[in-house]
Amino acid sequence: MAPLDAADIRSDDPTAFVRETGEVKALDLAVEGAHCAGCIAKIETGLKALDSVRSARLNLSTGRLAVTFAGADEEARTILKTVKALGYAASPFQPETGENPGRSEERRLLRALAVAAFAAANVMLLSVSVWAGEGEMDSGTLLLLHYISAVIALPAAAFAGRPFFESAFRALKARSVNMDVPISLAVILALGLSLYELFIGHGDTYFDAAVMLLFFLLIGRYLDSRLRAKAGQAARQLAALQASVAHRIDADGKVKAIPAREVVPGDRLVVAAGDRMPVDGEIVEGRGEIDASLVTGETRPLHLEPGDNVYSGMVSLSGTLTITATAAREDSLLAEIARLVEAGEQSRSTYVRWADRAARLYVPMVHSLAALTLIGWIVIGGSVHAGILNAIAVLIITCPCALALAVPAVQVVACGRLYREGVLVKSGDALERLATTGRVLFDKTGTLTLGKPKLLNPHALRPETIELAAKLARSSHHPLSRAVADAAGMGDTASDIEEVAGGGLQGNYQGERLRFGSAGWLGVDSDSSGPQAHAMEAWFQRGDAAPVRFVFSDALRPDAAEAVQGLRARGLTSELLSGDREGPVAAVARDLKIDTYSAELKPTEKIARIEALAGENPLMVGDGLNDAPALAAAHVSMSMGSAAEISRSAADLVIQGDRLSAIPVAIDVARAARMRVFENFGLAVIYNCIAVPLAVFGFVTPLVAAIAMSASSLLVTANAMRLMRK
């Protein structure tokens, strides 16, 4: 695609955000208002009807719609208009400004829940007064209490029921049905019949049943919205890591700050020390240390020179670099990692498909059963009033709250149990997936190891040597320098300290020249053998004396061996996936008795290995920025509490206190939770087998139906509470 002039790029013009992806073009849109599988199907089907559109995929968690199409860039405007015509707000997706698209929906649900709670509490209070005073209150007093209930319930139901009413209306408008249709019908019929009874002075009203039903349903809808928001948090944070500004060298040699999205391949960019690479590129001038943890996961900085490749998200630690862009921002590594995270989140959301199938079965069955109940009562000579009441009772009592709570109730209790064990559960169905895992994949640095280099050979060095090296190291933030400074403790520094890019540190102390850095910089042949041949190293030279080798290692976590052994005792296989070099990875695998390991892996290669093990439902445990895509792609994932924030967001569970021994405990709880879920499903089925016939044959009123529905929910919750016992 030709370079775009900044003046031509407007936030509301989708053509400015079109990307070339081989033979087709790609466009990402931010969509608001989609909250169910029906919304996904409606948008994707509507776009695929366009001749130019090749594919359309909406991520419900992030609100990001990925579209590929053929033809001119102007087709992007048609795509945007089509989404808006389907009833959804849409705009070009901009990572630097993207926010949680469900935040406003959460606030809306929370307000509706508060109104429903207020109405349910007050109407039930009035209903209790009516029941307690039956036979003692005069008809005028009873009628007054019913009118007060109506004044509270009608506006409250109209406000609190909007999420269900609007969803049902959209479904009916599209000539389809969803699970909100019978819910809306039951509420409207209950309120309508109550008003009719009130106006004729009969006194049989069901305002309490209507508002209680809305209250319980809104709790489930709000919790679902919160879980979906957390699911998309990782991708939004990854997008925020993308640099929003790049510094381009123009033809006249001047440096100009431009939006990073305007960078095109071939542009020459300047990256100062401390800045993040805005796009992928190749170094043409300058050299220095680069924080490449996003790609390798390793804390050890890389020394890069002209001709070396850099990737978006890397940070220049020292020196100013001039790079030639090799990709636009949307085609760079960090953007690809964000898309991989989104793809992993969406691919594991099989519950969306299950809910869609359940809706196709549940809705027609409930409607048919309610209609047959009404017709049946009329056929056998019953009144229309009785038939309507029983039909309403069927709609309410068959509300799938017990089935809906069968899993969430267990999740809440299990999450509380795991919280006490030091494990935070972030994903709604993480425990279910964790219970079925057959293989555990570990990252190395920061997961099985502490992620902080430590001096390995202090006893082989003279204390004076360590202290002199520390006089240089205390002035640097390099991980190896910090390790020396920690080993020496508090102290002063040398004078005239200079950091040589790609070399190390040099300075003066008491008239002597001190140098601390790489073997090549000090002219040392670092080829060595033995158990420390592949260890991290640095060299120290005092004056003209022979350089001294400082050896560093990343120590294993104290409970790493215990965790691996615990997993083996539970029939699980452990495997090591790392971006580090072969030597250190092999050493860790040997120490922990892990038979299978892979070294020098990039994020995409980790994902490829995870996909190859899909049949074993792998659990991925990691902590680095580069682990985020693998965490999202795995069947289930865990991250350490000290991990990068993006990795914590992408993971399903977070281990607080970085205790690896919590992993076997989490698996035990997950397996127990899975059993409670199956038991809850059984209880829900038994409830419906008993309750539905009672409603059909007129043995329950709408209020009793609402109470029975709540009782079934309490039953499955009580069963879930058994998980609290160890």
Short mmCIF file of C-alpha atoms in Angstrom, two decimals, residues 226-682:
data_model
loop_
_atom_site.label_atom_id
_atom_site.label_comp_id
_atom_site.label_asym_id
_atom_site.label_seq_id
_atom_site.Cartn_x
_atom_site.Cartn_y
_atom_site.Cartn_z
CA ARG A 226 -17.00 -9.35 33.58
CA LEU A 227 -15.43 -12.65 32.52
CA ARG A 228 -15.47 -11.67 28.85
CA ALA A 229 -13.82 -8.34 29.69
CA LYS A 230 -11.00 -10.12 31.51
CA ALA A 231 -10.56 -12.49 28.60
CA GLY A 232 -9.74 -9.60 26.27
CA GLN A 233 -7.51 -7.68 28.66
CA ALA A 234 -4.27 -9.28 27.45
CA ALA A 235 -4.78 -8.31 23.82
CA ARG A 236 -5.65 -4.71 24.77
CA GLN A 237 -2.51 -4.41 26.89
CA LEU A 238 -0.36 -5.85 24.12
CA ALA A 239 -1.84 -3.30 21.75
CA ALA A 240 -0.95 -0.56 24.22
CA LEU A 241 2.71 -1.67 24.08
CA GLN A 242 2.91 -0.67 20.44
CA ALA A 243 4.74 2.63 20.05
CA SER A 244 2.37 5.37 18.94
CA VAL A 245 5.15 7.67 17.66
CA ALA A 246 8.13 7.05 15.38
CA HIS A 247 10.98 9.41 14.46
CA ARG A 248 11.54 9.32 10.69
CA ILE A 249 14.53 10.75 8.85
CA ASP A 250 13.21 12.75 5.90
CA ALA A 251 14.96 13.18 2.56
CA ASP A 252 16.56 16.42 3.75
CA GLY A 253 18.07 14.61 6.76
CA LYS A 254 15.75 16.16 9.33
CA VAL A 255 14.11 13.98 11.98
CA LYS A 256 10.33 14.29 12.17
CA ALA A 257 7.97 12.70 14.70
CA ILE A 258 5.11 10.91 12.95
CA PRO A 259 2.33 8.51 14.02
CA ALA A 260 3.80 5.01 14.05
CA ARG A 261 0.99 3.74 11.86
CA GLU A 262 2.35 5.93 9.02
CA VAL A 263 5.67 4.07 8.87
CA VAL A 264 6.09 2.07 5.67
CA PRO A 265 8.84 -0.38 4.68
CA GLY A 266 11.96 1.46 3.61
CA ASP A 267 11.60 4.41 6.01
CA ARG A 268 14.72 5.31 8.00
CA LEU A 269 13.94 5.73 11.70
CA VAL A 270 15.91 6.92 14.71
CA VAL A 271 15.48 5.05 18.01
CA ALA A 272 17.03 6.71 21.05
CA ALA A 273 18.20 4.92 24.19
CA GLY A 274 15.20 3.97 26.31
CA ASP A 275 12.78 4.03 23.36
CA ARG A 276 10.78 1.08 22.07
CA MET A 277 11.10 -0.07 18.44
CA PRO A 278 7.95 1.15 16.65
CA VAL A 279 8.20 -1.45 13.84
CA ASP A 280 10.35 -4.34 12.69
CA GLY A 281 13.58 -3.21 11.02
CA GLU A 282 17.28 -3.62 10.36
CA ILE A 283 20.01 -1.63 12.08
CA VAL A 284 22.00 0.50 9.61
CA GLU A 285 23.87 2.75 12.07
CA GLY A 286 24.79 2.47 15.75
CA ARG A 287 25.21 -0.42 18.11
CA GLY A 288 24.22 -1.20 21.66
CA GLU A 289 22.38 -3.36 24.15
CA ILE A 290 18.78 -4.32 23.34
CA ASP A 291 16.11 -5.63 25.70
CA ALA A 292 14.77 -8.50 23.57
CA SER A 293 12.68 -10.18 26.29
CA LEU A 294 9.57 -9.77 24.15
CA VAL A 295 11.05 -12.20 21.60
CA THR A 296 13.34 -14.48 23.62
CA GLY A 297 11.89 -14.21 27.12
CA GLU A 298 15.42 -13.83 28.49
CA THR A 299 16.51 -11.06 30.84
CA ARG A 300 20.00 -11.03 29.32
CA PRO A 301 20.25 -8.08 26.88
CA LEU A 302 21.49 -8.67 23.34
CA HIS A 303 24.33 -6.73 21.76
CA LEU A 304 23.26 -5.76 18.24
CA GLU A 305 25.21 -4.09 15.45
CA PRO A 306 24.55 -2.82 11.91
CA GLY A 307 22.99 -5.61 9.86
CA ASP A 308 21.14 -7.17 12.81
CA ASN A 309 17.35 -7.32 12.86
CA VAL A 310 15.18 -5.67 15.51
CA TYR A 311 11.49 -6.20 16.18
CA SER A 312 8.69 -3.98 17.41
CA GLY A 313 8.45 -3.98 21.17
CA MET A 314 12.21 -4.33 21.74
CA VAL A 315 13.80 -1.56 23.81
CA SER A 316 17.13 0.12 23.10
CA LEU A 317 19.05 0.16 26.39
CA SER A 318 22.12 2.06 25.28
CA GLY A 319 23.08 4.19 22.32
CA THR A 320 21.06 5.71 19.49
CA LEU A 321 20.19 3.42 16.60
CA THR A 322 19.20 4.15 13.02
CA ILE A 323 17.05 1.43 11.49
CA THR A 324 15.40 0.79 8.15
CA ALA A 325 11.78 -0.31 8.56
CA THR A 326 11.08 -3.73 7.07
CA ALA A 327 7.36 -3.84 7.92
CA ALA A 328 4.47 -1.52 8.71
CA ARG A 329 3.30 -1.42 12.30
CA GLU A 330 0.26 -3.62 11.69
CA ASP A 331 2.53 -6.24 10.06
CA SER A 332 5.20 -6.14 12.76
CA LEU A 333 5.99 -8.78 15.37
CA LEU A 334 4.18 -7.10 18.27
CA ALA A 335 1.00 -6.68 16.23
CA GLU A 336 1.24 -10.33 15.22
CA ILE A 337 1.66 -11.37 18.86
CA ALA A 338 -1.47 -9.36 19.77
CA ARG A 339 -3.41 -11.09 17.01
CA LEU A 340 -2.14 -14.49 18.20
CA VAL A 341 -3.34 -13.70 21.72
CA GLU A 342 -6.77 -12.74 20.38
CA ALA A 343 -6.96 -15.87 18.23
CA GLY A 344 -6.12 -18.02 21.24
CA GLU A 345 -8.76 -16.36 23.40
CA GLN A 346 -11.42 -16.75 20.75
CA SER A 347 -10.54 -20.32 19.78
CA ARG A 348 -10.91 -21.63 23.30
CA SER A 349 -14.38 -20.07 23.74
CA THR A 350 -16.27 -23.21 22.77
CA TYR A 351 -18.98 -22.29 25.30
CA VAL A 352 -20.22 -19.74 22.73
CA ARG A 353 -21.09 -22.55 20.33
CA TRP A 354 -22.60 -24.64 23.12
CA ALA A 355 -24.81 -21.76 24.25
CA ASP A 356 -25.95 -21.22 20.66
CA ARG A 357 -26.94 -24.86 20.29
CA ALA A 358 -28.67 -24.82 23.69
CA ALA A 359 -30.67 -21.75 22.67
CA ARG A 360 -31.84 -23.45 19.47
CA LEU A 361 -33.13 -26.39 21.52
CA TYR A 362 -34.31 -24.63 24.68
CA VAL A 363 -36.32 -21.76 23.22
CA PRO A 364 -38.68 -23.68 20.92
CA MET A 365 -39.17 -26.38 23.55
CA VAL A 366 -40.13 -23.89 26.25
CA HIS A 367 -42.42 -21.90 23.95
CA SER A 368 -44.08 -25.06 22.71
CA LEU A 369 -44.54 -26.38 26.23
CA ALA A 370 -46.03 -23.10 27.47
CA ALA A 371 -48.37 -22.90 24.46
CA LEU A 372 -49.48 -26.51 24.90
CA THR A 373 -50.12 -25.82 28.58
CA LEU A 374 -52.41 -22.90 27.73
CA ILE A 375 -54.22 -24.84 25.01
CA GLY A 376 -54.50 -27.94 27.16
CA TRP A 377 -56.16 -26.09 30.03
CA ILE A 378 -58.64 -24.50 27.66
CA VAL A 379 -59.40 -27.88 26.01
CA ILE A 380 -60.13 -29.62 29.32
CA GLY A 381 -62.51 -26.82 30.27
CA GLY A 382 -60.25 -24.68 32.42
CA SER A 383 -60.39 -20.90 32.33
CA VAL A 384 -58.18 -18.78 30.11
CA HIS A 385 -56.94 -17.10 33.29
CA ALA A 386 -55.75 -20.43 34.72
CA GLY A 387 -54.19 -21.39 31.40
CA ILE A 388 -52.22 -18.14 31.20
CA LEU A 389 -51.04 -18.46 34.82
CA ASN A 390 -49.80 -21.98 34.24
CA ALA A 391 -48.12 -21.00 30.97
CA ILE A 392 -46.30 -18.19 32.80
CA ALA A 393 -45.30 -20.67 35.52
CA VAL A 394 -43.87 -22.98 32.85
CA LEU A 395 -41.87 -20.14 31.29
CA ILE A 396 -40.45 -19.17 34.68
CA ILE A 397 -39.91 -22.57 36.24
CA THR A 398 -38.09 -23.87 33.17
CA CYS A 399 -35.75 -20.86 33.20
CA PRO A 400 -32.33 -22.53 32.97
CA CYS A 401 -30.90 -20.80 36.05
CA ALA A 402 -29.94 -24.06 37.76
CA LEU A 403 -28.24 -25.23 34.58
CA ALA A 404 -26.63 -21.81 34.16
CA LEU A 405 -25.34 -21.88 37.75
CA ALA A 406 -24.13 -25.47 37.57
CA VAL A 407 -20.72 -24.31 36.37
CA PRO A 408 -20.40 -20.71 37.74
CA ALA A 409 -21.33 -21.77 41.29
CA VAL A 410 -18.57 -24.35 41.27
CA GLN A 411 -16.14 -21.87 39.72
CA VAL A 412 -16.79 -19.26 42.41
CA VAL A 413 -16.24 -21.72 45.27
CA ALA A 414 -13.22 -23.34 43.63
CA CYS A 415 -11.71 -19.92 42.91
CA GLY A 416 -12.12 -18.97 46.57
CA ARG A 417 -10.45 -22.20 47.63
CA LEU A 418 -7.56 -21.64 45.22
CA TYR A 419 -7.21 -18.03 46.35
CA ARG A 420 -6.39 -19.32 49.83
CA GLU A 421 -3.84 -21.61 48.20
CA GLY A 422 -2.22 -18.64 46.42
CA VAL A 423 -3.73 -19.13 42.95
CA LEU A 424 -5.92 -16.54 41.21
CA VAL A 425 -8.36 -17.87 38.60
CA LYS A 426 -9.14 -15.36 35.85
CA SER A 427 -10.96 -17.25 33.13
CA GLY A 428 -14.53 -18.53 33.48
CA ASP A 429 -13.91 -22.04 32.19
CA ALA A 430 -10.25 -22.37 33.21
CA LEU A 431 -10.88 -24.98 35.91
CA GLU A 432 -12.83 -27.19 33.53
CA ARG A 433 -9.95 -27.10 31.05
CA LEU A 434 -7.32 -27.52 33.75
CA ALA A 435 -9.00 -30.73 34.95
CA THR A 436 -8.49 -32.36 31.54
CA THR A 437 -4.84 -31.44 30.95
CA GLY A 438 -2.41 -34.28 30.29
CA ARG A 439 0.88 -32.40 29.78
CA VAL A 440 2.45 -29.36 31.46
CA LEU A 441 4.69 -27.09 29.35
CA PHE A 442 7.08 -24.86 31.30
CA ASP A 443 8.96 -21.75 30.24
CA LYS A 444 12.41 -21.59 31.80
CA THR A 445 13.52 -18.09 32.72
CA GLY A 446 11.34 -16.57 35.44
CA THR A 447 9.18 -19.69 35.69
CA LEU A 448 11.31 -22.69 36.64
CA THR A 449 14.17 -20.31 37.42
CA LEU A 450 14.15 -17.06 39.37
CA GLY A 451 14.81 -14.92 36.29
CA LYS A 452 17.55 -12.93 38.03
CA PRO A 453 21.21 -13.77 37.34
CA LYS A 454 23.31 -14.52 40.43
CA LEU A 455 27.07 -14.75 40.79
CA LEU A 456 27.86 -18.44 40.56
CA ASN A 457 31.54 -18.49 41.55
CA PRO A 458 32.03 -16.01 44.43
CA HIS A 459 34.16 -18.53 46.34
CA ALA A 460 36.57 -18.80 43.41
CA LEU A 461 37.12 -15.01 43.45
CA ARG A 462 38.99 -12.87 45.92
CA PRO A 463 36.69 -10.58 47.97
CA GLU A 464 38.82 -7.62 46.85
CA THR A 465 38.19 -8.54 43.19
CA ILE A 466 34.42 -8.71 43.70
CA GLU A 467 34.45 -5.33 45.48
CA LEU A 468 36.50 -3.64 42.73
CA ALA A 469 34.17 -5.02 40.04
CA ALA A 470 31.20 -3.78 42.09
CA LYS A 471 32.62 -0.25 42.06
CA LEU A 472 31.87 -0.26 38.34
CA ALA A 473 28.74 -2.42 38.48
CA ARG A 474 26.90 -0.19 40.98
CA SER A 475 26.58 2.48 38.31
CA SER A 476 24.87 0.20 35.74
CA HIS A 477 21.39 -1.31 35.34
CA HIS A 478 22.66 -4.26 33.31
CA PRO A 479 21.41 -7.56 34.87
CA LEU A 480 24.94 -8.96 35.29
CA SER A 481 26.15 -5.70 36.85
CA ARG A 482 23.25 -5.81 39.31
CA ALA A 483 24.19 -9.38 40.21
CA VAL A 484 27.77 -8.30 41.06
CA ALA A 485 26.53 -5.29 43.02
CA ASP A 486 24.17 -7.55 45.00
CA ALA A 487 27.00 -9.98 45.76
CA ALA A 488 29.29 -7.19 47.01
CA GLY A 489 26.67 -5.26 48.96
CA MET A 490 26.64 -1.53 49.66
CA GLY A 491 29.69 0.53 48.75
CA ASP A 492 31.13 3.39 46.74
CA THR A 493 31.80 3.64 43.01
CA ALA A 494 34.76 4.31 40.82
CA SER A 495 35.34 7.64 39.11
CA ASP A 496 35.11 8.58 35.43
CA ILE A 497 32.89 5.55 34.73
CA GLU A 498 32.07 5.08 31.06
CA GLU A 499 29.72 2.54 29.53
CA VAL A 500 31.04 1.24 26.21
CA ALA A 501 28.23 0.06 23.94
CA GLY A 502 28.60 -3.65 23.32
CA GLY A 503 31.66 -3.84 25.57
CA GLY A 504 31.10 -3.06 29.20
CA LEU A 505 32.12 -0.59 31.90
CA GLN A 506 35.42 1.13 32.53
CA GLY A 507 36.57 3.65 35.11
CA ASN A 508 39.34 4.64 37.53
CA TYR A 509 39.85 3.83 41.19
CA GLN A 510 42.86 4.99 43.22
CA GLY A 511 44.85 5.59 40.05
CA GLU A 512 44.14 2.20 38.51
CA ARG A 513 42.08 1.50 35.43
CA LEU A 514 39.20 -0.94 36.00
CA ARG A 515 37.25 -2.70 33.24
CA PHE A 516 34.26 -5.05 33.51
CA GLY A 517 32.52 -6.48 30.45
CA SER A 518 32.48 -9.05 27.68
CA ALA A 519 35.33 -11.40 26.82
CA GLY A 520 35.68 -10.00 23.32
CA TRP A 521 35.99 -6.44 24.60
CA LEU A 522 38.77 -7.45 26.98
CA GLY A 523 40.49 -9.64 24.36
CA VAL A 524 39.88 -12.90 26.21
CA ASP A 525 39.28 -16.26 24.55
CA SER A 526 36.08 -17.32 26.32
CA ASP A 527 36.04 -20.87 24.90
CA SER A 528 35.82 -23.10 27.94
CA SER A 529 34.66 -26.55 28.88
CA GLY A 530 33.10 -28.22 31.86
CA PRO A 531 29.76 -27.69 33.62
CA GLN A 532 30.05 -23.89 33.34
CA ALA A 533 30.90 -23.81 29.64
CA HIS A 534 27.52 -22.42 28.61
CA ALA A 535 26.92 -20.23 31.65
CA MET A 536 26.51 -16.45 31.47
CA GLU A 537 29.82 -14.71 32.03
CA ALA A 538 31.58 -11.37 32.33
CA TRP A 539 35.26 -10.52 32.81
CA PHE A 540 37.01 -8.10 35.15
CA GLN A 541 40.46 -6.57 34.59
CA ARG A 542 42.44 -4.46 37.04
CA GLY A 543 45.12 -2.44 35.33
CA ASP A 544 47.27 -4.73 33.20
CA ALA A 545 46.55 -7.85 35.28
CA ALA A 546 45.04 -10.94 33.68
CA PRO A 547 41.23 -10.72 33.35
CA VAL A 548 39.19 -12.70 35.86
CA ARG A 549 36.04 -14.60 34.88
CA PHE A 550 32.77 -13.93 36.70
CA VAL A 551 30.24 -16.74 36.11
CA PHE A 552 26.50 -16.24 36.54
CA SER A 553 23.52 -18.53 36.64
CA ASP A 554 19.77 -18.25 36.87
CA ALA A 555 18.99 -20.40 39.92
CA LEU A 556 16.05 -22.81 40.02
CA ARG A 557 13.09 -21.87 42.15
CA PRO A 558 13.27 -23.70 45.50
CA ASP A 559 10.09 -25.70 44.87
CA ALA A 560 10.60 -26.41 41.15
CA ALA A 561 11.64 -30.02 41.70
CA GLU A 562 8.76 -30.59 44.12
CA ALA A 563 6.26 -29.24 41.59
CA VAL A 564 7.55 -31.41 38.72
CA GLN A 565 7.54 -34.46 40.96
CA GLY A 566 3.99 -33.68 42.12
CA LEU A 567 2.80 -33.45 38.54
CA ARG A 568 4.46 -36.76 37.70
CA ALA A 569 2.67 -38.38 40.68
CA ARG A 570 -0.65 -37.20 39.21
CA GLY A 571 0.07 -38.82 35.88
CA LEU A 572 1.10 -35.65 34.06
CA THR A 573 4.11 -35.27 31.75
CA SER A 574 6.30 -32.17 32.03
CA GLU A 575 8.08 -30.48 29.12
CA LEU A 576 10.38 -27.46 28.87
CA LEU A 577 9.97 -24.79 26.16
CA SER A 578 12.46 -21.91 26.21
CA GLY A 579 13.87 -19.15 24.07
CA ASP A 580 17.23 -19.51 25.83
CA ARG A 581 20.32 -21.29 24.46
CA GLU A 582 20.66 -25.07 24.33
CA GLY A 583 23.18 -25.36 27.20
CA PRO A 584 21.24 -23.63 30.01
CA VAL A 585 17.96 -25.25 28.93
CA ALA A 586 19.47 -28.73 28.92
CA ALA A 587 20.97 -28.12 32.37
CA VAL A 588 17.61 -27.14 33.86
CA ALA A 589 15.89 -30.11 32.24
CA ARG A 590 18.56 -32.42 33.63
CA ASP A 591 18.32 -31.00 37.16
CA LEU A 592 14.50 -31.36 37.21
CA LYS A 593 14.47 -34.77 35.44
CA ILE A 594 12.40 -33.41 32.55
CA ASP A 595 12.94 -35.70 29.58
CA THR A 596 11.58 -33.46 26.80
CA TYR A 597 12.81 -29.92 26.18
CA SER A 598 13.26 -27.41 23.33
CA ALA A 599 15.59 -24.39 23.22
CA GLU A 600 15.90 -21.15 21.22
CA LEU A 601 12.17 -21.04 20.44
CA LYS A 602 10.37 -17.94 19.17
CA PRO A 603 6.75 -17.22 20.18
CA THR A 604 5.39 -18.75 16.96
CA GLU A 605 7.46 -21.89 17.48
CA LYS A 606 6.09 -22.31 20.99
CA ILE A 607 2.58 -22.05 19.58
CA ALA A 608 3.42 -24.65 16.94
CA ARG A 609 4.54 -27.07 19.66
CA ILE A 610 1.37 -26.37 21.67
CA GLU A 611 -0.77 -27.07 18.61
CA ALA A 612 1.12 -30.31 18.00
CA LEU A 613 0.18 -31.42 21.53
CA ALA A 614 -3.48 -30.38 21.26
CA GLY A 615 -4.62 -33.95 21.87
CA GLU A 616 -3.09 -33.84 25.36
CA ASN A 617 -4.82 -30.56 26.34
CA PRO A 618 -1.52 -28.90 27.34
CA LEU A 619 -1.15 -26.56 30.30
CA MET A 620 1.33 -23.73 29.57
CA VAL A 621 3.17 -22.11 32.50
CA GLY A 622 5.15 -18.96 31.65
CA ASP A 623 6.00 -15.44 32.70
CA GLY A 624 7.62 -13.40 29.90
CA LEU A 625 6.18 -11.01 27.33
CA ASN A 626 7.05 -13.55 24.65
CA ASP A 627 4.96 -16.17 26.48
CA ALA A 628 1.68 -14.25 26.11
CA PRO A 629 0.73 -15.80 22.72
CA ALA A 630 1.61 -19.30 23.96
CA LEU A 631 -0.42 -18.75 27.12
CA ALA A 632 -3.40 -17.65 25.05
CA ALA A 633 -3.06 -20.53 22.57
CA ALA A 634 -2.71 -23.30 25.15
CA HIS A 635 -5.68 -25.38 26.29
CA VAL A 636 -5.19 -23.76 29.71
CA SER A 637 -2.44 -21.50 31.06
CA MET A 638 -0.79 -20.22 34.23
CA SER A 639 1.61 -17.37 34.86
CA MET A 640 3.72 -16.35 37.84
CA GLY A 641 2.58 -13.45 40.01
CA SER A 642 5.84 -11.63 39.23
CA ALA A 643 5.35 -12.13 35.47
CA ALA A 644 4.97 -9.38 32.91
CA GLU A 645 1.53 -7.80 33.18
CA ILE A 646 0.59 -8.95 29.68
CA SER A 647 1.41 -12.55 30.53
CA ARG A 648 -0.70 -12.35 33.68
CA SER A 649 -3.56 -11.00 31.62
CA ALA A 650 -3.25 -13.68 28.94
CA ALA A 651 -3.11 -16.53 31.46
CA ASP A 652 -6.16 -18.27 32.92
CA LEU A 653 -4.59 -18.61 36.37
CA VAL A 654 -1.94 -16.56 38.20
CA ILE A 655 0.29 -18.07 40.89
CA GLN A 656 0.68 -15.55 43.71
CA GLY A 657 3.95 -15.71 45.60
CA ASP A 658 5.51 -17.54 42.63
CA ARG A 659 5.08 -20.94 44.33
CA LEU A 660 5.30 -23.67 41.71
CA SER A 661 4.07 -26.18 44.29
CA ALA A 662 0.64 -24.56 43.88
CA ILE A 663 0.29 -26.08 40.38
CA PRO A 664 -0.43 -29.67 41.56
CA VAL A 665 -2.85 -28.27 44.15
CA ALA A 666 -4.69 -26.31 41.47
CA ILE A 667 -5.03 -29.45 39.36
CA ASP A 668 -6.48 -31.35 42.35
CA VAL A 669 -9.08 -28.63 42.93
CA ALA A 670 -9.90 -28.46 39.22
CA ARG A 671 -10.53 -32.19 39.07
CA ALA A 672 -12.79 -32.02 42.14
CA ALA A 673 -14.61 -29.03 40.65
CA ARG A 674 -15.26 -30.97 37.45
CA MET A 675 -16.99 -33.69 39.48
CA ARG A 676 -19.16 -31.09 41.27
CA VAL A 677 -20.17 -29.68 37.87
CA PHE A 678 -21.37 -33.07 36.66
CA GLU A 679 -23.31 -33.52 39.91
CA ASN A 680 -24.90 -30.08 39.49
CA PHE A 681 -25.97 -30.89 35.96
CA GLY A 682 -27.64 -34.01 37.31
#
